[in-house]
Coordinates of C-alpha atoms and ligand atoms in Angstrom, one line a residue:
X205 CA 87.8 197.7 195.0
X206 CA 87.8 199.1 191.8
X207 CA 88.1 198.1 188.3
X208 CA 91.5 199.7 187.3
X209 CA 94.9 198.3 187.8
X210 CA 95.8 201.0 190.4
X211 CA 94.3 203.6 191.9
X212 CA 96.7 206.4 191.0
X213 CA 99.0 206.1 188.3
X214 CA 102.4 208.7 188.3
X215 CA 104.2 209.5 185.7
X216 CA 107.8 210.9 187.0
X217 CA 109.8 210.1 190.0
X218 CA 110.5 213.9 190.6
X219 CA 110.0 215.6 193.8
X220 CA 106.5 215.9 193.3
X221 CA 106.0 212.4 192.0
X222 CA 107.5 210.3 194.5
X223 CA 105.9 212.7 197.5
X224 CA 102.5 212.4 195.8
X225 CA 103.2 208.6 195.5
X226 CA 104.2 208.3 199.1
X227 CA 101.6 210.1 200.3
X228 CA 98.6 208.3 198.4
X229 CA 100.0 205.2 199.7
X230 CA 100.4 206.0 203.1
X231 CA 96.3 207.0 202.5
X232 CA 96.0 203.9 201.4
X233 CA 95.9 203.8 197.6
X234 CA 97.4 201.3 195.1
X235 CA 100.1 203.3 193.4
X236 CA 102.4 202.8 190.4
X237 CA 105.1 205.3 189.2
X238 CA 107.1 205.2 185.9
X239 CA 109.8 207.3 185.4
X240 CA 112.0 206.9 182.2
X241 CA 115.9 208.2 183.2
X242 CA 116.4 208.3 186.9
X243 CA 114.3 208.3 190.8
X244 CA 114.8 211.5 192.0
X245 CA 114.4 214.0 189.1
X246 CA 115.8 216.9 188.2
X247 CA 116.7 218.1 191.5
X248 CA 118.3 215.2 193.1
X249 CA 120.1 213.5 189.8
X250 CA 120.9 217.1 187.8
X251 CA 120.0 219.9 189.8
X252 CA 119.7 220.9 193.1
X253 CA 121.7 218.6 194.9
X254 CA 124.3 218.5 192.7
X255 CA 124.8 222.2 192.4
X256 CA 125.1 222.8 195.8
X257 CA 128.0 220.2 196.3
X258 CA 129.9 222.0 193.4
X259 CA 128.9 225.4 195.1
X260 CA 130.4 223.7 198.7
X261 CA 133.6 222.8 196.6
X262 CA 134.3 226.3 195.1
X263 CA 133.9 227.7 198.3
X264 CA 137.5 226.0 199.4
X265 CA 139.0 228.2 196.5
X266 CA 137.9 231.3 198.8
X267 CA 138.8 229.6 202.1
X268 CA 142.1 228.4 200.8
X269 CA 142.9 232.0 199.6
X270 CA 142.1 233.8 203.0
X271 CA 143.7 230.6 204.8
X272 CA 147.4 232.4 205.2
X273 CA 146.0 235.5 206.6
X274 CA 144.0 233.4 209.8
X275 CA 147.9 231.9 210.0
X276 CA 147.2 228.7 208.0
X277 CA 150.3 228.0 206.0
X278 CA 149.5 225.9 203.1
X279 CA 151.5 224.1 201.1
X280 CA 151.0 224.1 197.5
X281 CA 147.0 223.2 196.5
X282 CA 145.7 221.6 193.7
X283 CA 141.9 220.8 192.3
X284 CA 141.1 217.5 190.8
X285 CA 138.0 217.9 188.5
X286 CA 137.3 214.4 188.0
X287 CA 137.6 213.8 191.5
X288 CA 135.3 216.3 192.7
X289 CA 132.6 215.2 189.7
X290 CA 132.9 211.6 190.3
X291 CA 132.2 212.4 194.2
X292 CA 129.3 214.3 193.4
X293 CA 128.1 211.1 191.1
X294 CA 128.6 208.8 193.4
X295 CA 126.4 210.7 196.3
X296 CA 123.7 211.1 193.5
X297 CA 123.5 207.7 193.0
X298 CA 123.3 207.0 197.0
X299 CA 119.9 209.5 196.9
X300 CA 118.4 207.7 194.0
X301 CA 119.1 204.5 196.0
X302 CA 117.2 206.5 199.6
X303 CA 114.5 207.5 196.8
X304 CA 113.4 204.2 195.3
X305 CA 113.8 202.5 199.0
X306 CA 111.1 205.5 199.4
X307 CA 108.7 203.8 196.9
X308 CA 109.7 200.4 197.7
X309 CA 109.1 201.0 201.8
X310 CA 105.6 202.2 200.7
X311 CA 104.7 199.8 198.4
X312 CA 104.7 202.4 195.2
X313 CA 105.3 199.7 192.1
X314 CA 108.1 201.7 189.9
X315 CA 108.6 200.6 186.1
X316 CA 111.7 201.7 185.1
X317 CA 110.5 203.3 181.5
X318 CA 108.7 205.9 179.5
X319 CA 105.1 206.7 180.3
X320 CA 102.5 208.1 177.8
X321 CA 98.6 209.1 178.6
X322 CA 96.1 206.9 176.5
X323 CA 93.4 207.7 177.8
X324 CA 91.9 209.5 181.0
X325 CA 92.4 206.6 182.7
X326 CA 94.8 204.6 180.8
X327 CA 98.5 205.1 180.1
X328 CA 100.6 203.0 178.0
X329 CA 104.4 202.1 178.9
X330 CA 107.7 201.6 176.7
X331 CA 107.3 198.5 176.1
X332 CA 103.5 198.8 174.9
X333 CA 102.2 197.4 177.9
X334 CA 98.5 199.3 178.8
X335 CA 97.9 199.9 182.9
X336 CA 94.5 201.4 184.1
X337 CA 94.0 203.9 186.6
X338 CA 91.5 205.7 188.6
X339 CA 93.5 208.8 188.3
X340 CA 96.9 210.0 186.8
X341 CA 99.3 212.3 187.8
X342 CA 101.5 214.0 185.4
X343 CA 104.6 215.0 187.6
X344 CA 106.9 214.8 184.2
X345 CA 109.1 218.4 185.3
X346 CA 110.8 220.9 182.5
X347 CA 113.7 220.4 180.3
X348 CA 116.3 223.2 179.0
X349 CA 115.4 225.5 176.0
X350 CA 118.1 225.7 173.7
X351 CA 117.4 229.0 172.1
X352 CA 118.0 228.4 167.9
X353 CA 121.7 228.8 167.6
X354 CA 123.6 227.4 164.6
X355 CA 126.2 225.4 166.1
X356 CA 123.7 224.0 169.0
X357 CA 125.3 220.5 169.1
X358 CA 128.3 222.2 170.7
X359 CA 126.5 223.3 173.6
X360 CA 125.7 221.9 176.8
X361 CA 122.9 222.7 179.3
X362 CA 122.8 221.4 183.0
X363 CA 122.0 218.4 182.5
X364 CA 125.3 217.7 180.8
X365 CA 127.8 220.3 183.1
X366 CA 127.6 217.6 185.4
X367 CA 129.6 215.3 183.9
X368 CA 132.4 217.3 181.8
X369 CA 136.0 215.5 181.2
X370 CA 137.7 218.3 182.4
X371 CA 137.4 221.5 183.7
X372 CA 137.1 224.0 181.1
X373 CA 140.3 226.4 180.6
X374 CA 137.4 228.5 179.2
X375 CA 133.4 228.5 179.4
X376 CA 130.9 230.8 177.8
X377 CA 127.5 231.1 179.4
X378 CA 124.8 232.3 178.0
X379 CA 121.6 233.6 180.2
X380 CA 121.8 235.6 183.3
X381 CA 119.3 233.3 185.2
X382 CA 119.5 231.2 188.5
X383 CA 121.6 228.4 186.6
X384 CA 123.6 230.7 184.3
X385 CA 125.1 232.6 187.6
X386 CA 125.4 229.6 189.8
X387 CA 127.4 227.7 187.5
X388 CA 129.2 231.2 186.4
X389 CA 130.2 230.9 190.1
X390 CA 131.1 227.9 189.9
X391 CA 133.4 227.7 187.7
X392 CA 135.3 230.6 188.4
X393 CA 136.1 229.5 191.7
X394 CA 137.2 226.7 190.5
X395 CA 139.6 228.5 187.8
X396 CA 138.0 228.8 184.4
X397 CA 137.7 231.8 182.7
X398 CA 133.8 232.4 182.3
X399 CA 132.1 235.0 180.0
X400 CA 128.3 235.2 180.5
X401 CA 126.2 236.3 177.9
X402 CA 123.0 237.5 177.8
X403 CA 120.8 238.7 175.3
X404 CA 119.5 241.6 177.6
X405 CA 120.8 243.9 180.4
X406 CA 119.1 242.6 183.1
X407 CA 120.4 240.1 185.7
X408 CA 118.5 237.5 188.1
X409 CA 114.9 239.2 186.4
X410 CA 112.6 239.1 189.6
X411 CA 114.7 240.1 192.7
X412 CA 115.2 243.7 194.3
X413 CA 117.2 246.0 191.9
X414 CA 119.3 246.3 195.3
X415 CA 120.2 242.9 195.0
X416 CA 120.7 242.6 191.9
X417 CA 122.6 245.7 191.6
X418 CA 124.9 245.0 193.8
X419 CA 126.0 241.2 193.1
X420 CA 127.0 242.0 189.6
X421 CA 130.0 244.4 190.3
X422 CA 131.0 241.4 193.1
X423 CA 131.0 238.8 190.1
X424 CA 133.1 241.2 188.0
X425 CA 135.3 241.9 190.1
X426 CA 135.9 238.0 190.6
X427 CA 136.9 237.6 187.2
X428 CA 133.9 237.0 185.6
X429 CA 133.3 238.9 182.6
X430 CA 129.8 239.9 180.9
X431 CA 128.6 240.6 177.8
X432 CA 125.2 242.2 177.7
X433 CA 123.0 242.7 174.9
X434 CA 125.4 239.8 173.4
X435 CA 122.7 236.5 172.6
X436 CA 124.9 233.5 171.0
X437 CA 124.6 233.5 167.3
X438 CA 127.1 230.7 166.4
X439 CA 129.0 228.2 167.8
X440 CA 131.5 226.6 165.8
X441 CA 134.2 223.9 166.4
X442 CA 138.1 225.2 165.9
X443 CA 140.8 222.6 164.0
X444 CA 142.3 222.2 167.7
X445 CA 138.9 221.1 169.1
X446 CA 138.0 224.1 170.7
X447 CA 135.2 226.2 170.7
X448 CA 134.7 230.2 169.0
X449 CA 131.5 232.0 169.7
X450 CA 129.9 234.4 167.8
X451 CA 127.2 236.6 169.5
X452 CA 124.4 238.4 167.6
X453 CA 126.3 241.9 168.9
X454 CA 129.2 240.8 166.9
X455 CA 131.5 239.6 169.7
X456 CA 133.7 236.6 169.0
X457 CA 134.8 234.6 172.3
X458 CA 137.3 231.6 172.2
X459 CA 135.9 228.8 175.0
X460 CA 136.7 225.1 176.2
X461 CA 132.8 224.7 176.7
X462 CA 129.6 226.4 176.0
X463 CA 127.2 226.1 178.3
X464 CA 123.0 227.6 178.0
X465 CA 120.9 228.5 180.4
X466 CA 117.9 230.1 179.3
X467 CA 114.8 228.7 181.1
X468 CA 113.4 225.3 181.3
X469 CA 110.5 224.5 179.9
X470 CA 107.5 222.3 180.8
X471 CA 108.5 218.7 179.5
X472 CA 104.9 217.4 177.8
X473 CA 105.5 217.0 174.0
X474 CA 104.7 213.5 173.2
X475 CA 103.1 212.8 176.1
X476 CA 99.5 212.3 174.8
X477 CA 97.6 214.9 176.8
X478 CA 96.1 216.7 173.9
X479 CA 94.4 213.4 173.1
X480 CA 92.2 213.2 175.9
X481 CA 91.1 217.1 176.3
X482 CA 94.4 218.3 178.7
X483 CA 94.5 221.7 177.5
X484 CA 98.5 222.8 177.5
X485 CA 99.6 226.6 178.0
X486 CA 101.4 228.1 175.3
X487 CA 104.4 227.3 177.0
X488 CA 103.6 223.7 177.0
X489 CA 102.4 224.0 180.5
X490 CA 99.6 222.5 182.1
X491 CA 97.3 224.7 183.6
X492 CA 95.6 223.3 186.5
X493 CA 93.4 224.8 189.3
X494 CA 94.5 225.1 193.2
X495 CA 93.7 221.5 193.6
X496 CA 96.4 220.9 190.9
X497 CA 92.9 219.7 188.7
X498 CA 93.6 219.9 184.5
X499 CA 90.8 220.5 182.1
X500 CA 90.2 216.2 182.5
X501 CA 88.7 215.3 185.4
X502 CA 90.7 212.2 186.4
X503 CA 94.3 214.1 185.3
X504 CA 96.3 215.9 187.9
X505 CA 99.4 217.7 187.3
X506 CA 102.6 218.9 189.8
X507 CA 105.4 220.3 189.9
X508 CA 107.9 222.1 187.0
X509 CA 105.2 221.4 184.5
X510 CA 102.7 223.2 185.9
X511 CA 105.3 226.5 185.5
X512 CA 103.7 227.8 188.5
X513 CA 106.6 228.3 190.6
X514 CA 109.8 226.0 189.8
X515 CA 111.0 225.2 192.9
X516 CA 111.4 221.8 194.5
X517 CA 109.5 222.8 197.4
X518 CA 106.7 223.7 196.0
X519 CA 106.4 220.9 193.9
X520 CA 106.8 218.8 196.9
X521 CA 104.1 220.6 198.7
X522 CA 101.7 220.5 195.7
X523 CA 102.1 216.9 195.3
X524 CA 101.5 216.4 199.0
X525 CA 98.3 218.5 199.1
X526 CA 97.3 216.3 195.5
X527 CA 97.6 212.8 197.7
X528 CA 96.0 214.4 201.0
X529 CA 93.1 215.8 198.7
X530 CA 92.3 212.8 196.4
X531 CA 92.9 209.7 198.8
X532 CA 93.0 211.0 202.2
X533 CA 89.8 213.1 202.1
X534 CA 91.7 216.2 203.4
X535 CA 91.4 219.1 200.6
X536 CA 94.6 221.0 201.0
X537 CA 95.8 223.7 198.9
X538 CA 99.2 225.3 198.6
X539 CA 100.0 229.1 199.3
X540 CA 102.3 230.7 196.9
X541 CA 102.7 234.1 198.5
X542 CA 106.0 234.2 201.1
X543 CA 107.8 231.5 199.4
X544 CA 111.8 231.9 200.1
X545 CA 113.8 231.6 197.2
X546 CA 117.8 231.8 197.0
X547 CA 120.4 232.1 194.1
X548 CA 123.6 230.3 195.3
X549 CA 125.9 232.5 193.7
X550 CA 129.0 233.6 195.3
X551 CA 128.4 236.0 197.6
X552 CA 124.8 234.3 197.3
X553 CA 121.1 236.2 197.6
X554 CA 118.4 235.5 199.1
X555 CA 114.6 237.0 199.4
X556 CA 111.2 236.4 200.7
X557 CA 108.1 238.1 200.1
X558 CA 107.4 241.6 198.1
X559 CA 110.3 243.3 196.4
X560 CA 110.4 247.2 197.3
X561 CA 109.2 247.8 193.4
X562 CA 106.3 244.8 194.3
X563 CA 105.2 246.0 197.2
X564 CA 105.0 249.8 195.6
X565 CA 102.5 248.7 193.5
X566 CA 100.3 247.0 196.2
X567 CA 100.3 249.3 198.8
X568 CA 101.5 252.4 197.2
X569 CA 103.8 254.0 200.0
X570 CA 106.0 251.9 201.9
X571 CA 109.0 252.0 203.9
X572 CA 112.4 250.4 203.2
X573 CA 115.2 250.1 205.7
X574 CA 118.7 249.0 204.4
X575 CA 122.0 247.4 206.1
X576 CA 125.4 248.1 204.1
X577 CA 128.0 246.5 205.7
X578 CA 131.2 244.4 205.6
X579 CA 131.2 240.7 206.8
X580 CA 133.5 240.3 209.5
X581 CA 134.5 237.1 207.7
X582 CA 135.5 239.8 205.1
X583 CA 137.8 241.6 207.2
X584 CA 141.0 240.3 206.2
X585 CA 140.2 239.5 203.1
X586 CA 142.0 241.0 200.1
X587 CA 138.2 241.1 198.5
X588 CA 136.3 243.8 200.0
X589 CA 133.0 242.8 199.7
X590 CA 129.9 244.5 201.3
X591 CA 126.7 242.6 202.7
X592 CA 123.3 244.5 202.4
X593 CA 120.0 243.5 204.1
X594 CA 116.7 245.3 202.9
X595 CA 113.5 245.0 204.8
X596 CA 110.2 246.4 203.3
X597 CA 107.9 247.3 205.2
X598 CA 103.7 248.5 204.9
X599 CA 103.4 252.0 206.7
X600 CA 100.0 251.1 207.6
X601 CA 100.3 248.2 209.5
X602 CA 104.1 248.3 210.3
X603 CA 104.1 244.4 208.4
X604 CA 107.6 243.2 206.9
X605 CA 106.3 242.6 203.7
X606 CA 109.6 241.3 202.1
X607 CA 113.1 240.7 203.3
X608 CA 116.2 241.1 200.2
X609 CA 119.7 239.7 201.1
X610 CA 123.2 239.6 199.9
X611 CA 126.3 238.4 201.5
X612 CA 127.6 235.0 202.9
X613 CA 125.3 232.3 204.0
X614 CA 122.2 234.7 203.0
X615 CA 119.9 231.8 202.0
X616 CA 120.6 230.2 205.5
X617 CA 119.4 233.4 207.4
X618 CA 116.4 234.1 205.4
X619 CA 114.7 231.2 205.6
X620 CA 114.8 231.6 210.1
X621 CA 113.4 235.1 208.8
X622 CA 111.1 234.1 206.7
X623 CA 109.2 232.4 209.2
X624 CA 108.5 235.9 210.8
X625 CA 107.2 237.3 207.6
X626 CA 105.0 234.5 206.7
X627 CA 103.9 234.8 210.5
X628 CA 103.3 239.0 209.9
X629 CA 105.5 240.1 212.2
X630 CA 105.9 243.8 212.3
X631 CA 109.3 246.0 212.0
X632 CA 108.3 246.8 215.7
X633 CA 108.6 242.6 217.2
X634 CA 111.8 242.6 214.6
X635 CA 113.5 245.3 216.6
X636 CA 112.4 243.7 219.9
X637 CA 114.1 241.3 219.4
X638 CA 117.8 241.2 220.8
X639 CA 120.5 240.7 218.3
X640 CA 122.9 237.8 218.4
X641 CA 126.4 239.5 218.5
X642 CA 128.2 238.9 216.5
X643 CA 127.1 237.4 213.7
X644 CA 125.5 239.0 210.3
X645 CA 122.2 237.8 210.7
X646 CA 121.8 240.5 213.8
X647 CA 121.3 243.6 210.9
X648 CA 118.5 242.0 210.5
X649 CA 116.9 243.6 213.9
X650 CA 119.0 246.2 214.2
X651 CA 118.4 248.5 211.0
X652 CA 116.6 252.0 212.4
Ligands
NDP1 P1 115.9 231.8 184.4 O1 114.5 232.0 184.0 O2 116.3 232.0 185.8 O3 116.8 232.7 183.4 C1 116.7 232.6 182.0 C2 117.8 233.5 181.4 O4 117.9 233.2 180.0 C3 117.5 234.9 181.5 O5 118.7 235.6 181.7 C4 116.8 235.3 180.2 O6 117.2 236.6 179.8 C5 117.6 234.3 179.3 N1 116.7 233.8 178.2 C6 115.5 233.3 178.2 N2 115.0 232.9 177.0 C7 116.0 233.2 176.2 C8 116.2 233.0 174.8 N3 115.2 232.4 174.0 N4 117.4 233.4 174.2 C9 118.3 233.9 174.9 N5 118.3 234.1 176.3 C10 117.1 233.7 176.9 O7 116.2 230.3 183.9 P2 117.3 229.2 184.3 O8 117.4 228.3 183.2 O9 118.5 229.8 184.9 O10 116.6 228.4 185.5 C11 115.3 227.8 185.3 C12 114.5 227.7 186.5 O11 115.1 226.7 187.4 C13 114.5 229.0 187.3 O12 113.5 229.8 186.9 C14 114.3 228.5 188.7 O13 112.9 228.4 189.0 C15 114.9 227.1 188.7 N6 116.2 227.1 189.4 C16 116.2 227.5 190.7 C17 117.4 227.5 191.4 C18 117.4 227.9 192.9 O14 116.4 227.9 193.5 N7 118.6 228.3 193.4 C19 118.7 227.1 190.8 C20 118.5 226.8 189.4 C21 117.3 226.8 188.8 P3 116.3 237.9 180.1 O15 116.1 237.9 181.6 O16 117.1 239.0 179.6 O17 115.0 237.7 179.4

């Protein structure tokens, strides 16, 4: 026994908190978790989970158009906004339910409030009350910037697009990120006239140019329009309640909503870690070693505000390898190269390991073999677009060193394939292997 209330105290109930809570119980530790909105952070209540049910429902908008050519004949359709949103609540609330039975099941206590640090090993609650433990986790996650606009108030981020009245006739995004495309997506499928703004050129920074390249004529040619080089200057509210945007280029857009998406940053203001020697990044991240260790011995950090990688995943994974290392004796760290990532835009893209620029730089030559093609499911659509796989691979050693995808159900094919790349398969044991015919997923062994 020791002489602290609990042996680890968390602050958040994110992915990485509640996995680092379960785990350190199951080890046997006496754990305690505050969390001051909602069980299940960002990615189960406004993220994530969410996203992807909105993404499932624009999806029918695409179905329903190609329905008549398989011989379906419809009737007339309709979409019901509130409907679809108040769905999508309702199975956010059932997972916050399955997350706190999580705690509960393992014995986590969970005070329903805000958490600050007061010391290295004391935090102090809400409602004042001061709890000791042996060590605390910060797994607090990242919030949306909202770039300096005058007019901000009129904005929403995605923590709001959740729960809009209505659909918006109109909706001006602004960023060219994972969230600004998604929802860009999103909403066009679902019949509002988007604009995305950016204050650069460059789309989805990060993936292959390929990639890239080619999903923005797709999006365009869906209706969505772009304005590059375009950053939001002014929002301002019209007598009839709408919305007129003035970008820094000079542009001025009419919308229904205003929605920004420009990167999320690590939440700690407030939080007290300055106060007992946490040193913060200048992002307001906390930079910790592999054994997610800050600069104060008995504070930890996981997750979104560590701004290592922000993924759910990895958050999980880091807050799993926290409670293995620190209360079940079984130092674990996590590995950050090969980690599959996917933007569910429509067509979506997804990639694992080097890009062909990436892996340029490492190993100076390599070789790159591409797939162009057009999805059968394509074929009778009136919308003609293309698919492209991209497989980079190191001369030397004949490795896949990165896989690059666009076309339907991408992110569901790379992560089988991502397997053989974390594995180091070579280009040779990919075209070994005998393609599944038909399907997309076979250009994967059979580019030459
Ligand atoms: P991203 O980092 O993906 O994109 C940010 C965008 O905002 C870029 O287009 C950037 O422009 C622009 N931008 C950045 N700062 C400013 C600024 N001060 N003023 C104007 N524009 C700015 O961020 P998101 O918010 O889209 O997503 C945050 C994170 O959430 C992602 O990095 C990702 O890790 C995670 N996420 C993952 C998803 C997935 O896995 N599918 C889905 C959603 C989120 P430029 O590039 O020109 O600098």
């Amino acid at each position: 026994m020791t002489d602290f209330d609990y042996d680890l105290f968390v602050i958040g109930a994110g992915s990485g908190g509640v996995r680092a809570s379960r785990i350190a119980a199951s080890h046997g530790a006496r754990v305690a978790v505050a969390e001051e909105f909602r069980v299940g952070g960002t990615c189960v209540i406004r993220g994530c989970v969410p996203k992807k049910l909105l993404v499932y429902a624009s999806h029918f908008a695409h179905t329903l158009h190609d329905a008549p050519t398989y011989g379906w004949n419809l009737g007339e359709t309709a979409f019901d906004w509130a409907k679809l949103r108040d769905f999508v609540a309702s199975d956010v609330d059932r997972l916050e339910r399955a997350y706190t039975s999580t705690l509960e099941s393992n014995k986590v206590e969970h005070f329903a409030e805000r958490a600050v640090v007061a010391g290295p090993n004391t935090v102090r609650l809400a409602s004042g009350r001061e709890i000791s433990a042996k060590v605390i986790l910060i797994a607090v996650g990242a919030w949306p910037v909202m770039p300096e606009i005058d007019g901000a108030e009129h904005c929403i981020t995605s923590n709001e697009v959740f729960h809009l009245p209505e659909l918006p006739g109109r909706i001006v995004i602004q960023g060219a990120g994972y969230i600004a495309l998604e929802f860009a997506g999103v909403f066009n499928a679902l019949g509002s006239q988007v604009t995305v703004v950016n204050r650069s050129d460059k789309i989805l920074r990060g993936y292959d140019h390929d990639l890239t390249e080619r999903l923005l004529p797709i999006m365009q040619a869906r209706g969505i329009e772009f304005a590059f080089n375009h950053p939001i200057e002014k929002v301002s509210k019209q007598a009839d309640d709408s919305l007129l945007v003035r970008t820094a280029g000079g542009l001025e857009i009419a919308a229904d909503a205003v929605m920004v998406a420009t990167g999320r940053r690590p939440k700690t203001d407030g939080l007290g870690l300055e106060s007992v020697g946490v040193d913060l990044g200048a992002n307001g991240e906390i930079p910790v070693d592999e054994y997610n260790r800050t600069s104060c011995p008995s504070i930890y950090a996981v997750g979104d505000v560590t701004d290592r990688v922000q993924l759910t995943p990895v958050a999980i994974r880091q807050g799993h390898a926290f409670a293995d290392t620190v209360f079940g004796a079984m130092p674990r760290t996590v590995a950050y190269d090969h980690i599959p990532s996917a933007v569910f835009t429509q067509p979506p893209i997804a990639a694992v390991g080097l890009t062909e620029e990436q892996a340029r730089l490492v190993h100076g030559h390599v070789k790159v073999f591409k797939s162009d093609f057009r999805p059968m499911q394509n074929m009778f659509s009136a919308v003609a677009e293309r698919g492209y796989y991209k497989l980079v691979v190191d001369p030397v050693t004949d490795k896949v060193l990165g896989i690059h995808m666009i076309g339907p159900d991408s992110p569901e094919i790379l992560q089988a394939a991502a397997i053989a790349v974390k594995a180091g398969l070579t280009k040779a044991q990919f075209d070994e292997t005998v393609a599944l015919h038909p399907s997309m997923a076979e250009e994967l062994v059979l580019m030459r």
